[in-house]
Short mmCIF file of C-alpha atoms in Angstrom, two decimals:
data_model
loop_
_atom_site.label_atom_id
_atom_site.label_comp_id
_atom_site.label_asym_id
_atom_site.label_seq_id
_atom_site.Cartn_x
_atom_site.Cartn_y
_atom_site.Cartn_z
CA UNK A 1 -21.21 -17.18 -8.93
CA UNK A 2 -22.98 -20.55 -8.49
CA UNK A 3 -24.93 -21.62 -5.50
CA UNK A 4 -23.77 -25.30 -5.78
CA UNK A 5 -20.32 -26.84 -3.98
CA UNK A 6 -17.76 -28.55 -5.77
CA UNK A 7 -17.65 -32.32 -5.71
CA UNK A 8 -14.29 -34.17 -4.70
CA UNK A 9 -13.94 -37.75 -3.98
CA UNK A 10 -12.20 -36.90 -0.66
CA UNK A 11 -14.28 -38.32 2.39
CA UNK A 12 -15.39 -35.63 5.22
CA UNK A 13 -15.21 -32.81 2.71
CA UNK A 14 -17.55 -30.51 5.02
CA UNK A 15 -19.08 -29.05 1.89
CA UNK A 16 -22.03 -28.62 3.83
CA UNK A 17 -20.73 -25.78 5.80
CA UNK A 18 -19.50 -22.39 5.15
CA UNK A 19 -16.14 -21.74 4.17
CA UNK A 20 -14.32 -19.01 6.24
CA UNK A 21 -10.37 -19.28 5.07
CA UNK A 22 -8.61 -17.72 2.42
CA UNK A 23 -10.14 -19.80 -1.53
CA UNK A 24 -7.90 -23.12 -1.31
CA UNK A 25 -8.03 -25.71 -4.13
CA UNK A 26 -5.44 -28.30 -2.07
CA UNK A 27 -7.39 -30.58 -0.32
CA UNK A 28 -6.99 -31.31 2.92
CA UNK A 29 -6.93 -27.50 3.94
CA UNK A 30 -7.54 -25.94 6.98
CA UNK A 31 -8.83 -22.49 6.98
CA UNK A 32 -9.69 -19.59 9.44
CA UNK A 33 -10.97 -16.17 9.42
CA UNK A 34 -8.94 -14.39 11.91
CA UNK A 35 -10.27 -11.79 13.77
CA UNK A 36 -7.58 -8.56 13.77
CA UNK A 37 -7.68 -6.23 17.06
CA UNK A 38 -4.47 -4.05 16.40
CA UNK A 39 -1.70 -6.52 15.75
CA UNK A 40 -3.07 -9.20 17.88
CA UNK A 41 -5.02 -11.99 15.71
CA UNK A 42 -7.81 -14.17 17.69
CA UNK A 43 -8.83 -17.30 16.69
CA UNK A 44 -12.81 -18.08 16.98
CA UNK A 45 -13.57 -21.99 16.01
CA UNK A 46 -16.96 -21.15 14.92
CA UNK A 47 -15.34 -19.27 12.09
CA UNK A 48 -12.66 -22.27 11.08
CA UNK A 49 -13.36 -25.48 8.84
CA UNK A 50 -11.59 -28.25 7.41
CA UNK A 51 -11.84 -29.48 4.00
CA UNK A 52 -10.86 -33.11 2.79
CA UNK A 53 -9.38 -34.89 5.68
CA UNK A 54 -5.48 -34.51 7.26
CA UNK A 55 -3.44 -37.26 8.03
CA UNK A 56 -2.49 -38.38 11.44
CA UNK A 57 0.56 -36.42 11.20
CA UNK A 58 -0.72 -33.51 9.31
CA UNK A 59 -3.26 -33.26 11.85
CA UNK A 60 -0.35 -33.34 14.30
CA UNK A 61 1.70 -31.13 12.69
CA UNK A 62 -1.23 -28.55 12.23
CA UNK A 63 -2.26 -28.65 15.94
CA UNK A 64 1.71 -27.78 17.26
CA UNK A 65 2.73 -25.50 14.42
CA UNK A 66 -0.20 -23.42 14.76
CA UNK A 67 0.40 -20.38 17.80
CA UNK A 68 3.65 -20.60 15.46
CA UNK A 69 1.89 -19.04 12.85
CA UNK A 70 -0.43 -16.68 14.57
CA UNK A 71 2.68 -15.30 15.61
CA UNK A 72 4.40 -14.89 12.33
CA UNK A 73 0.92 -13.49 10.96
CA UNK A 74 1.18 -10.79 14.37
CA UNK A 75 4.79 -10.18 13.46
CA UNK A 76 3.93 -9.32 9.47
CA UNK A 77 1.05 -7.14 10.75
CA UNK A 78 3.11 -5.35 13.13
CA UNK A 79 5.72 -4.99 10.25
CA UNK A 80 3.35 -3.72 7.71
CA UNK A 81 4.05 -6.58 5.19
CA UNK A 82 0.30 -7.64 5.89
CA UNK A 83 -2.12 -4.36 5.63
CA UNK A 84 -5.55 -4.81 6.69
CA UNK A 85 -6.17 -2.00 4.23
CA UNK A 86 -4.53 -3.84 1.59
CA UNK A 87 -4.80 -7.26 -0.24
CA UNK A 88 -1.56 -9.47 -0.29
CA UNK A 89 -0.87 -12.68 0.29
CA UNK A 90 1.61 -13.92 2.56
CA UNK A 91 3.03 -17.45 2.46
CA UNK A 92 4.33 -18.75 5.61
CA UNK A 93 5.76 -22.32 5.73
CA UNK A 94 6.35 -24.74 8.96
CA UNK A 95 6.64 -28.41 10.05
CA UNK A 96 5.78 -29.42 6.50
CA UNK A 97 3.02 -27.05 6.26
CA UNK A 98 2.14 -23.89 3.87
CA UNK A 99 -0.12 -21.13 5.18
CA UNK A 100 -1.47 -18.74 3.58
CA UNK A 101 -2.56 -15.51 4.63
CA UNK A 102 -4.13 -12.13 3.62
CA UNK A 103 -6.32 -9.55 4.76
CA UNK A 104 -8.52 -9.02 1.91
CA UNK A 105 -8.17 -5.60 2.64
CA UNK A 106 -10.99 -6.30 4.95
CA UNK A 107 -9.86 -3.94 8.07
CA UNK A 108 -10.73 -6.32 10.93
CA UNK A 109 -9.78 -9.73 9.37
CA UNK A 110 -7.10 -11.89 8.32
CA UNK A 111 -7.94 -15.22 5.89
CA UNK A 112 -6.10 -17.93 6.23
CA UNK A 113 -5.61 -21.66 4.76
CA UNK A 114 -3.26 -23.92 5.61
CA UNK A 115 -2.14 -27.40 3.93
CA UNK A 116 0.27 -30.04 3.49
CA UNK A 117 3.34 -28.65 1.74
CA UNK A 118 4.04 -30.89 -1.41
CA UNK A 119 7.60 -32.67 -1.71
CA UNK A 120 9.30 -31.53 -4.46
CA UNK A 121 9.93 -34.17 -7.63
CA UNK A 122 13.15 -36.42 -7.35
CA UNK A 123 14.68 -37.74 -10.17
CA UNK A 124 16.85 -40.38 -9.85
#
């Protein structure tokens, strides 16, 4: 694995610090490493980043459809369909958002990256 970041021509890219959230090659992402307790997930900033840089709206969007998703992500661990003792991804999509989400099989975490959801092609 190389030591050196990848170069983008987005502005802000915070390649300079760690990346905690699930490998994302859409740029802006958000990502997170969750911390699990049971089937409660809890959010530590100092374990988050941003890569590229959101729109206003994104940004927006991000910020209010966020406790949506720690919620879903609770839900799925309470379910079973995400396994801290198993790798799978989970896809999760709100307010023109994806997110997604796995454990890595990592028993205590849940990785996480979140991004602008792409409009489908129109033809006209």
């Amino acid at each position: 694995m190389s030591d050196t970041l990848h170069v983008t021509n987005y502005p802000n890219d915070n390649n300079d610090r760690p990346w905690w959230g699930l490998p994302c090659t859409v740029t802006p992402c958000f990502g997170a490493r969750l911390v699990q307790e049971g089937n409660q997930l809890h959010y530590l900033a100092d374990r988050a980043g941003i890569r590229g840089q959101f729109s206003d709206a994104d940004a927006y969007h991000l910020d209010q459809a966020f406790p949506l998703l720690m919620k879903q992500l609770e839900l799925m661990l309470t379910s079973g369909e995400l396994n801290p003792r198993h790798q799978h991804t989970v896809t999760l999509y709100a307010r023109g958002l994806t997110c997604e989400a796995d454990t890595l099989g990592s028993c205590g975490y849940v990785y996480m990256a979140v991004y602008s959801t792409l409009a489908p092609a129109t033809t006209s």
